[in-house]
Amino acid sequence: MLTVFEKLKHIAQEIDKAIKNEDLGYSENQNATGDEQLKLDVASDAIIEHTLSDVSLVKQIISEEKEEIMPINPDGKYTICYDPLDGSSIVDVNFSVGSIFGIYEGDNLTGRGLRAAAYVVYGPRLELVVATRGHRPRHLRSGTRGLFSTRSIVQLKEKGKLNAPGGTQKYWSPTHKAFIDSLFAEGYRLRYSGGMVPDLHQILLKGGGLFSYPGASDRPKGKLRMLFEALPFALIFEAAGGEAIDEQGRRLLDLEPEHIHDTTPCFFGSRYEIAKMREAYGL
Ligand code: AHG
Ligand code: MN
Ligand code: MN
């Protein structure tokens, strides 16, 4: 796993350079989910593919930006599923964006098969959070000469103060709206940038809160993809002492996608907010 994490540091440096220097415009293509692809989505995907394609531990890679699974080494131990650039819609306004990685055992592409997860934050500083199942996540920051050093061990408190509610409010269910309103009524403060990486990173480093992306009438299965987005963050939240569930109250880490690009409604939080969610949803 350490070899993979070392490769992620290299990937982070390369994508960071691309974001800082390359064209931020659209390409002429769409990805498997029908999103317009940025030139940077394609460039970031190419950097990851290139870097991971000579790692013998890697059996195959699956990208949000690719329709199909890409085989690497048939004897490899892991499948790496990744979102090369999360936050494509906010890159043009110079907000923080990220990359997300899920490292699955063999070709077991389920929540239970997920062994480790990581994400990169391309912000004013370059940061990386890595977690192996059952161990507290580590937060690293890049410093002089591009070397990463550990800043902290990520641990959530019982309860936070931040509320990051995703999706379009006019399509929310009355239950979801009442739940989100109840948190604001309790004193929670709105923190939502439109990028799950910086939004979840803020909750993790500030010690708690809730990030939600529910199923709604315009998107009954939510927006966030299981393999590349929801499951990796579920592992990181659980490893940090929090919880990650869907709107039926199931642990995201118990889910099994039918197709590689499947999405799921999701709620990530410290224990208190998730308990409140279960109560509000009658679960
Ligand atoms: P991507 O850029 O990889 O398509 O994903 C963006 C995701 C996620 O980062 C964010 O939380 C969510 O889309 C925001 O969606 P809304 O604009 O619907 O709030
Ligand atoms: Mn994404
Ligand atoms: Mn993306």
mmCIF file of C-alpha atoms and ligand atoms in Angstrom:
data_model
loop_
_atom_site.group_PDB
_atom_site.id
_atom_site.type_symbol
_atom_site.label_atom_id
_atom_site.label_comp_id
_atom_site.label_asym_id
_atom_site.label_seq_id
_atom_site.Cartn_x
_atom_site.Cartn_y
_atom_site.Cartn_z
ATOM 1 C CA MET A 1 0.000 0.000 0.000
ATOM 2 C CA LEU A 2 2.915 2.332 0.765
ATOM 3 C CA THR A 3 4.097 2.057 -2.860
ATOM 4 C CA VAL A 4 0.660 3.139 -4.021
ATOM 5 C CA PHE A 5 0.612 6.092 -1.588
ATOM 6 C CA GLU A 6 4.072 7.157 -2.852
ATOM 7 C CA LYS A 7 2.716 7.134 -6.427
ATOM 8 C CA LEU A 8 -0.216 9.283 -5.305
ATOM 9 C CA LYS A 9 2.234 11.943 -4.082
ATOM 10 C CA HIS A 10 3.799 12.077 -7.539
ATOM 11 C CA ILE A 11 0.358 12.242 -9.173
ATOM 12 C CA ALA A 12 -0.631 15.084 -6.825
ATOM 13 C CA GLN A 13 2.431 17.136 -7.810
ATOM 14 C CA GLU A 14 1.844 16.578 -11.530
ATOM 15 C CA ILE A 15 -1.875 17.418 -11.499
ATOM 16 C CA ASP A 16 -1.162 20.461 -9.323
ATOM 17 C CA LYS A 17 1.222 21.754 -12.012
ATOM 18 C CA ALA A 18 -1.355 21.109 -14.731
ATOM 19 C CA ILE A 19 -4.062 23.003 -12.813
ATOM 20 C CA LYS A 20 -1.715 25.939 -12.263
ATOM 21 C CA ASN A 21 -0.424 26.160 -15.822
ATOM 22 C CA GLU A 22 -2.676 24.513 -18.377
ATOM 23 C CA ASP A 23 -5.803 25.524 -20.282
ATOM 24 C CA LEU A 24 -8.906 25.522 -18.018
ATOM 25 C CA GLY A 25 -11.396 25.248 -20.888
ATOM 26 C CA TYR A 26 -13.685 22.492 -22.105
ATOM 27 C CA SER A 27 -12.623 19.629 -24.367
ATOM 28 C CA GLU A 28 -15.062 18.522 -27.060
ATOM 29 C CA ASN A 29 -16.026 15.313 -25.275
ATOM 30 C CA GLN A 30 -18.348 13.947 -22.604
ATOM 31 C CA ASN A 31 -17.501 11.282 -20.010
ATOM 32 C CA ALA A 32 -19.367 8.036 -19.237
ATOM 33 C CA THR A 33 -21.894 9.854 -17.019
ATOM 34 C CA GLY A 34 -22.602 12.438 -19.729
ATOM 35 C CA ASP A 35 -20.689 15.322 -18.083
ATOM 36 C CA GLU A 36 -18.851 17.733 -20.380
ATOM 37 C CA GLN A 37 -15.147 17.031 -19.948
ATOM 38 C CA LEU A 38 -12.644 19.773 -19.235
ATOM 39 C CA LYS A 39 -9.238 19.564 -20.890
ATOM 40 C CA LEU A 40 -7.982 19.269 -17.297
ATOM 41 C CA ASP A 41 -10.236 16.259 -16.574
ATOM 42 C CA VAL A 42 -8.591 14.523 -19.529
ATOM 43 C CA ALA A 43 -5.059 15.675 -18.643
ATOM 44 C CA SER A 44 -5.446 14.604 -14.985
ATOM 45 C CA ASP A 45 -6.784 11.219 -16.066
ATOM 46 C CA ALA A 46 -3.774 10.769 -18.390
ATOM 47 C CA ILE A 47 -1.317 11.641 -15.574
ATOM 48 C CA ILE A 48 -2.879 9.023 -13.280
ATOM 49 C CA GLU A 49 -3.084 6.364 -15.974
ATOM 50 C CA HIS A 50 0.540 6.968 -16.956
ATOM 51 C CA THR A 51 1.805 6.888 -13.359
ATOM 52 C CA LEU A 52 -0.126 3.774 -12.308
ATOM 53 C CA SER A 53 0.424 1.780 -15.482
ATOM 54 C CA ASP A 54 3.895 0.606 -14.422
ATOM 55 C CA VAL A 55 2.986 -0.282 -10.822
ATOM 56 C CA SER A 56 2.953 -4.082 -10.604
ATOM 57 C CA LEU A 57 0.658 -4.044 -7.546
ATOM 58 C CA VAL A 58 -2.095 -2.598 -9.713
ATOM 59 C CA LYS A 59 -4.367 -5.108 -11.421
ATOM 60 C CA GLN A 60 -6.588 -2.582 -13.166
ATOM 61 C CA ILE A 61 -7.703 1.016 -13.010
ATOM 62 C CA ILE A 62 -11.177 2.498 -13.314
ATOM 63 C CA SER A 63 -11.623 6.203 -13.913
ATOM 64 C CA GLU A 64 -14.642 8.467 -13.678
ATOM 65 C CA GLU A 65 -13.484 9.772 -17.055
ATOM 66 C CA LYS A 66 -13.287 6.372 -18.780
ATOM 67 C CA GLU A 67 -16.175 4.215 -19.931
ATOM 68 C CA GLU A 68 -14.358 0.914 -19.379
ATOM 69 C CA ILE A 69 -12.054 -0.820 -16.919
ATOM 70 C CA MET A 70 -8.386 -0.593 -17.984
ATOM 71 C CA PRO A 71 -6.286 -3.706 -17.215
ATOM 72 C CA ILE A 72 -2.705 -3.157 -15.976
ATOM 73 C CA ASN A 73 -1.160 -6.311 -14.437
ATOM 74 C CA PRO A 74 -3.268 -9.504 -14.290
ATOM 75 C CA ASP A 75 -1.322 -10.599 -11.173
ATOM 76 C CA GLY A 76 -1.731 -7.209 -9.464
ATOM 77 C CA LYS A 77 -3.265 -7.028 -6.004
ATOM 78 C CA TYR A 78 -5.497 -3.975 -6.264
ATOM 79 C CA THR A 79 -7.993 -2.184 -8.464
ATOM 80 C CA ILE A 80 -7.640 1.583 -8.195
ATOM 81 C CA CYS A 81 -10.813 3.561 -8.869
ATOM 82 C CA TYR A 82 -10.384 7.303 -9.139
ATOM 83 C CA ASP A 83 -11.971 10.638 -9.865
ATOM 84 C CA PRO A 84 -9.024 12.452 -11.474
ATOM 85 C CA LEU A 85 -10.439 15.939 -10.989
ATOM 86 C CA ASP A 86 -13.325 16.483 -8.614
ATOM 87 C CA GLY A 87 -14.927 19.905 -8.799
ATOM 88 C CA SER A 88 -14.762 20.510 -12.551
ATOM 89 C CA SER A 89 -17.529 23.095 -12.271
ATOM 90 C CA ILE A 90 -15.514 25.326 -9.903
ATOM 91 C CA VAL A 91 -12.071 25.106 -11.447
ATOM 92 C CA ASP A 92 -12.743 28.179 -13.624
ATOM 93 C CA VAL A 93 -13.438 30.321 -10.534
ATOM 94 C CA ASN A 94 -10.187 29.194 -8.898
ATOM 95 C CA PHE A 95 -11.736 27.328 -5.962
ATOM 96 C CA SER A 96 -9.981 24.350 -4.437
ATOM 97 C CA VAL A 97 -10.511 21.076 -6.312
ATOM 98 C CA GLY A 98 -9.315 17.535 -5.710
ATOM 99 C CA SER A 99 -8.606 13.983 -6.827
ATOM 100 C CA ILE A 100 -10.125 10.938 -5.080
ATOM 101 C CA PHE A 101 -8.795 7.357 -5.003
ATOM 102 C CA GLY A 102 -10.339 4.082 -3.813
ATOM 103 C CA ILE A 103 -8.025 1.074 -3.555
ATOM 104 C CA TYR A 104 -9.994 -2.174 -3.796
ATOM 105 C CA GLU A 105 -8.791 -5.721 -3.072
ATOM 106 C CA GLY A 106 -8.343 -7.664 -6.335
ATOM 107 C CA ASP A 107 -11.410 -7.036 -8.437
ATOM 108 C CA ASN A 108 -13.800 -6.875 -5.483
ATOM 109 C CA LEU A 109 -15.497 -3.599 -6.438
ATOM 110 C CA THR A 110 -17.715 -3.278 -3.373
ATOM 111 C CA GLY A 111 -17.656 -1.325 -0.148
ATOM 112 C CA ARG A 112 -16.322 -4.394 1.645
ATOM 113 C CA GLY A 113 -13.564 -4.798 -0.923
ATOM 114 C CA LEU A 114 -12.277 -1.271 -0.303
ATOM 115 C CA ARG A 115 -8.917 -1.529 1.522
ATOM 116 C CA ALA A 116 -7.702 2.058 1.481
ATOM 117 C CA ALA A 117 -8.648 5.503 0.224
ATOM 118 C CA ALA A 118 -7.001 8.839 -0.384
ATOM 119 C CA TYR A 119 -7.720 12.286 -1.696
ATOM 120 C CA VAL A 120 -5.664 15.246 -2.813
ATOM 121 C CA VAL A 121 -6.665 18.887 -2.254
ATOM 122 C CA TYR A 122 -5.348 21.346 -4.843
ATOM 123 C CA GLY A 123 -5.753 24.546 -2.862
ATOM 124 C CA PRO A 124 -3.463 27.398 -1.952
ATOM 125 C CA ARG A 125 -1.365 24.487 -0.594
ATOM 126 C CA LEU A 126 -1.144 20.958 -1.916
ATOM 127 C CA GLU A 127 -2.480 18.412 0.599
ATOM 128 C CA LEU A 128 -3.099 14.691 0.734
ATOM 129 C CA VAL A 129 -5.169 12.574 3.114
ATOM 130 C CA VAL A 130 -4.563 8.805 3.143
ATOM 131 C CA ALA A 131 -6.294 6.071 5.116
ATOM 132 C CA THR A 132 -6.061 2.317 5.279
ATOM 133 C CA ARG A 133 -9.088 0.513 6.615
ATOM 134 C CA GLY A 134 -9.334 0.624 10.390
ATOM 135 C CA HIS A 135 -6.523 3.159 10.940
ATOM 136 C CA ARG A 136 -6.932 6.880 11.534
ATOM 137 C CA PRO A 137 -6.399 8.905 8.339
ATOM 138 C CA ARG A 138 -3.166 10.848 7.936
ATOM 139 C CA HIS A 139 -3.156 14.434 6.683
ATOM 140 C CA LEU A 140 -0.045 15.458 4.741
ATOM 141 C CA ARG A 141 1.005 18.800 3.305
ATOM 142 C CA SER A 142 3.537 19.492 0.600
ATOM 143 C CA GLY A 143 6.346 21.902 1.539
ATOM 144 C CA THR A 144 9.701 22.970 0.169
ATOM 145 C CA ARG A 145 11.043 20.881 -2.730
ATOM 146 C CA GLY A 146 7.615 19.283 -3.019
ATOM 147 C CA LEU A 147 8.152 16.951 -0.058
ATOM 148 C CA PHE A 148 5.043 15.871 1.808
ATOM 149 C CA SER A 149 5.091 15.764 5.585
ATOM 150 C CA THR A 150 2.446 14.578 8.022
ATOM 151 C CA ARG A 151 0.511 17.458 9.613
ATOM 152 C CA SER A 152 -1.997 15.569 11.705
ATOM 153 C CA ILE A 153 -3.928 12.423 12.362
ATOM 154 C CA VAL A 154 -7.544 13.048 11.455
ATOM 155 C CA GLN A 155 -10.058 12.387 14.203
ATOM 156 C CA LEU A 156 -13.647 13.593 14.327
ATOM 157 C CA LYS A 157 -15.341 14.791 17.496
ATOM 158 C CA GLU A 158 -18.762 13.520 18.503
ATOM 159 C CA LYS A 159 -20.428 16.596 16.983
ATOM 160 C CA GLY A 160 -19.424 19.391 14.635
ATOM 161 C CA LYS A 161 -20.685 22.850 13.645
ATOM 162 C CA LEU A 162 -20.707 22.788 9.829
ATOM 163 C CA ASN A 163 -23.465 21.865 7.405
ATOM 164 C CA ALA A 164 -22.723 21.256 3.709
ATOM 165 C CA PRO A 165 -25.983 20.373 1.956
ATOM 166 C CA GLY A 166 -25.562 19.286 -1.697
ATOM 167 C CA GLY A 167 -28.041 19.192 -4.550
ATOM 168 C CA THR A 168 -30.707 21.603 -5.727
ATOM 169 C CA GLN A 169 -33.035 22.608 -2.900
ATOM 170 C CA LYS A 170 -36.193 22.856 -4.995
ATOM 171 C CA TYR A 171 -35.866 19.123 -5.773
ATOM 172 C CA TRP A 172 -35.289 17.974 -2.172
ATOM 173 C CA SER A 173 -37.889 15.855 -0.383
ATOM 174 C CA PRO A 174 -39.816 17.576 2.458
ATOM 175 C CA THR A 175 -38.089 15.156 4.878
ATOM 176 C CA HIS A 176 -34.636 16.199 3.715
ATOM 177 C CA LYS A 177 -35.500 19.878 3.772
ATOM 178 C CA ALA A 178 -36.865 19.611 7.326
ATOM 179 C CA PHE A 179 -33.695 17.788 8.421
ATOM 180 C CA ILE A 180 -31.310 20.368 6.912
ATOM 181 C CA ASP A 181 -33.398 23.225 8.370
ATOM 182 C CA SER A 182 -33.311 21.570 11.797
ATOM 183 C CA LEU A 183 -29.498 21.599 11.794
ATOM 184 C CA PHE A 184 -29.428 25.296 10.891
ATOM 185 C CA ALA A 185 -32.018 25.931 13.623
ATOM 186 C CA GLU A 186 -29.616 24.235 16.062
ATOM 187 C CA GLY A 187 -26.837 26.660 15.114
ATOM 188 C CA TYR A 188 -24.968 24.809 12.354
ATOM 189 C CA ARG A 189 -23.306 27.069 9.816
ATOM 190 C CA LEU A 190 -23.432 26.708 6.034
ATOM 191 C CA ARG A 191 -20.187 25.676 4.366
ATOM 192 C CA TYR A 192 -20.599 24.580 0.741
ATOM 193 C CA SER A 193 -18.163 25.288 -2.074
ATOM 194 C CA GLY A 194 -19.541 22.881 -4.687
ATOM 195 C CA GLY A 195 -16.545 20.555 -4.487
ATOM 196 C CA MET A 196 -16.885 17.500 -2.276
ATOM 197 C CA VAL A 197 -13.129 17.326 -1.684
ATOM 198 C CA PRO A 198 -12.694 20.775 -0.079
ATOM 199 C CA ASP A 199 -16.113 20.551 1.601
ATOM 200 C CA LEU A 200 -15.419 17.171 3.199
ATOM 201 C CA HIS A 201 -11.810 18.136 3.945
ATOM 202 C CA GLN A 202 -13.044 21.129 5.911
ATOM 203 C CA ILE A 203 -15.410 18.967 7.969
ATOM 204 C CA LEU A 204 -12.665 16.389 8.623
ATOM 205 C CA LEU A 205 -10.054 18.943 9.706
ATOM 206 C CA LYS A 206 -12.457 21.085 11.764
ATOM 207 C CA GLY A 207 -13.507 17.972 13.659
ATOM 208 C CA GLY A 208 -17.067 17.385 12.462
ATOM 209 C CA GLY A 209 -20.288 18.393 10.760
ATOM 210 C CA LEU A 210 -22.418 17.017 7.967
ATOM 211 C CA PHE A 211 -22.015 16.765 4.197
ATOM 212 C CA SER A 212 -25.072 15.425 2.394
ATOM 213 C CA TYR A 213 -25.952 14.724 -1.223
ATOM 214 C CA PRO A 214 -29.452 13.231 -1.104
ATOM 215 C CA GLY A 215 -31.570 11.527 -3.702
ATOM 216 C CA ALA A 216 -33.973 14.186 -4.989
ATOM 217 C CA SER A 217 -36.699 14.418 -7.610
ATOM 218 C CA ASP A 218 -34.224 15.480 -10.323
ATOM 219 C CA ARG A 219 -31.664 12.793 -9.344
ATOM 220 C CA PRO A 220 -33.309 9.963 -7.364
ATOM 221 C CA LYS A 221 -29.959 8.205 -6.917
ATOM 222 C CA GLY A 222 -28.011 11.350 -6.066
ATOM 223 C CA LYS A 223 -25.031 12.566 -8.037
ATOM 224 C CA LEU A 224 -21.965 11.154 -6.364
ATOM 225 C CA ARG A 225 -20.463 7.982 -7.799
ATOM 226 C CA MET A 226 -19.937 5.046 -5.462
ATOM 227 C CA LEU A 227 -16.569 3.717 -6.590
ATOM 228 C CA PHE A 228 -14.725 6.995 -7.100
ATOM 229 C CA GLU A 229 -16.373 9.386 -4.649
ATOM 230 C CA ALA A 230 -18.799 8.015 -2.039
ATOM 231 C CA LEU A 231 -17.013 4.798 -0.941
ATOM 232 C CA PRO A 232 -13.493 6.285 -0.619
ATOM 233 C CA PHE A 233 -14.832 9.115 1.556
ATOM 234 C CA ALA A 234 -16.937 6.612 3.532
ATOM 235 C CA LEU A 235 -13.766 4.709 4.448
ATOM 236 C CA ILE A 236 -12.017 7.952 5.440
ATOM 237 C CA PHE A 237 -14.968 9.151 7.570
ATOM 238 C CA GLU A 238 -15.289 5.820 9.368
ATOM 239 C CA ALA A 239 -11.519 5.664 9.887
ATOM 240 C CA ALA A 240 -11.703 9.157 11.415
ATOM 241 C CA GLY A 241 -14.419 8.044 13.855
ATOM 242 C CA GLY A 242 -17.399 9.331 11.893
ATOM 243 C CA GLU A 243 -20.078 7.626 9.825
ATOM 244 C CA ALA A 244 -21.188 7.477 6.198
ATOM 245 C CA ILE A 245 -24.632 6.156 5.233
ATOM 246 C CA ASP A 246 -27.158 6.271 2.425
ATOM 247 C CA GLU A 247 -30.732 7.522 2.820
ATOM 248 C CA GLN A 248 -31.959 4.121 3.933
ATOM 249 C CA GLY A 249 -29.458 4.213 6.768
ATOM 250 C CA ARG A 250 -27.152 1.567 5.252
ATOM 251 C CA ARG A 251 -23.409 1.979 5.708
ATOM 252 C CA LEU A 252 -21.983 3.071 2.371
ATOM 253 C CA LEU A 253 -19.220 0.523 2.987
ATOM 254 C CA ASP A 254 -21.863 -2.232 2.776
ATOM 255 C CA LEU A 255 -22.994 -1.170 -0.716
ATOM 256 C CA GLU A 256 -22.221 -2.998 -3.945
ATOM 257 C CA PRO A 257 -22.566 -1.071 -7.204
ATOM 258 C CA GLU A 258 -24.101 -2.942 -10.135
ATOM 259 C CA HIS A 259 -22.258 -0.822 -12.678
ATOM 260 C CA ILE A 260 -18.965 0.977 -12.305
ATOM 261 C CA HIS A 261 -20.475 4.428 -12.769
ATOM 262 C CA ASP A 262 -23.427 3.946 -10.346
ATOM 263 C CA THR A 263 -24.248 6.786 -7.952
ATOM 264 C CA THR A 264 -25.745 6.765 -4.446
ATOM 265 C CA PRO A 265 -27.354 9.282 -2.105
ATOM 266 C CA CYS A 266 -24.882 9.871 0.720
ATOM 267 C CA PHE A 267 -24.453 11.438 4.156
ATOM 268 C CA PHE A 268 -21.030 11.881 5.779
ATOM 269 C CA GLY A 269 -20.729 13.190 9.301
ATOM 270 C CA SER A 270 -19.672 12.884 12.855
ATOM 271 C CA ARG A 271 -21.798 10.587 15.015
ATOM 272 C CA TYR A 272 -24.210 13.216 16.281
ATOM 273 C CA GLU A 273 -25.289 14.531 12.851
ATOM 274 C CA ILE A 274 -25.720 11.011 11.469
ATOM 275 C CA ALA A 275 -27.868 10.070 14.490
ATOM 276 C CA LYS A 276 -29.963 13.192 13.801
ATOM 277 C CA MET A 277 -30.308 12.193 10.163
ATOM 278 C CA ARG A 278 -31.586 8.725 11.108
ATOM 279 C CA GLU A 279 -34.099 10.325 13.452
ATOM 280 C CA ALA A 280 -35.311 12.868 10.870
ATOM 281 C CA TYR A 281 -35.650 10.197 8.182
ATOM 282 C CA GLY A 282 -37.401 7.789 10.588
ATOM 283 C CA LEU A 283 -34.708 5.105 10.189
HETATM 284 P P1 AHG B 1 -17.113 16.170 -10.673
HETATM 285 O O1 AHG B 1 -16.469 17.503 -10.841
HETATM 286 O O2 AHG B 1 -16.103 15.055 -10.523
HETATM 287 O O3 AHG B 1 -18.153 15.871 -11.707
HETATM 288 O O4 AHG B 1 -17.890 16.128 -9.249
HETATM 289 C C1 AHG B 1 -18.423 17.254 -8.657
HETATM 290 C C2 AHG B 1 -19.326 16.818 -7.534
HETATM 291 C C3 AHG B 1 -18.804 17.081 -6.149
HETATM 292 O O5 AHG B 1 -17.540 17.547 -6.042
HETATM 293 C C4 AHG B 1 -19.716 18.097 -5.577
HETATM 294 O O6 AHG B 1 -19.936 17.902 -4.231
HETATM 295 C C5 AHG B 1 -20.915 17.982 -6.407
HETATM 296 O O7 AHG B 1 -20.508 17.525 -7.644
HETATM 297 C C6 AHG B 1 -21.560 19.326 -6.527
HETATM 298 O O8 AHG B 1 -22.750 19.167 -7.173
HETATM 299 P P2 AHG B 1 -23.821 20.344 -7.233
HETATM 300 O O9 AHG B 1 -23.204 21.361 -8.152
HETATM 301 O O10 AHG B 1 -25.009 19.643 -7.797
HETATM 302 O O11 AHG B 1 -24.033 20.863 -5.834
HETATM 303 MN MN MN B 2 -16.250 14.180 -8.731
HETATM 304 MN MN MN B 3 -14.315 14.392 -11.839
#
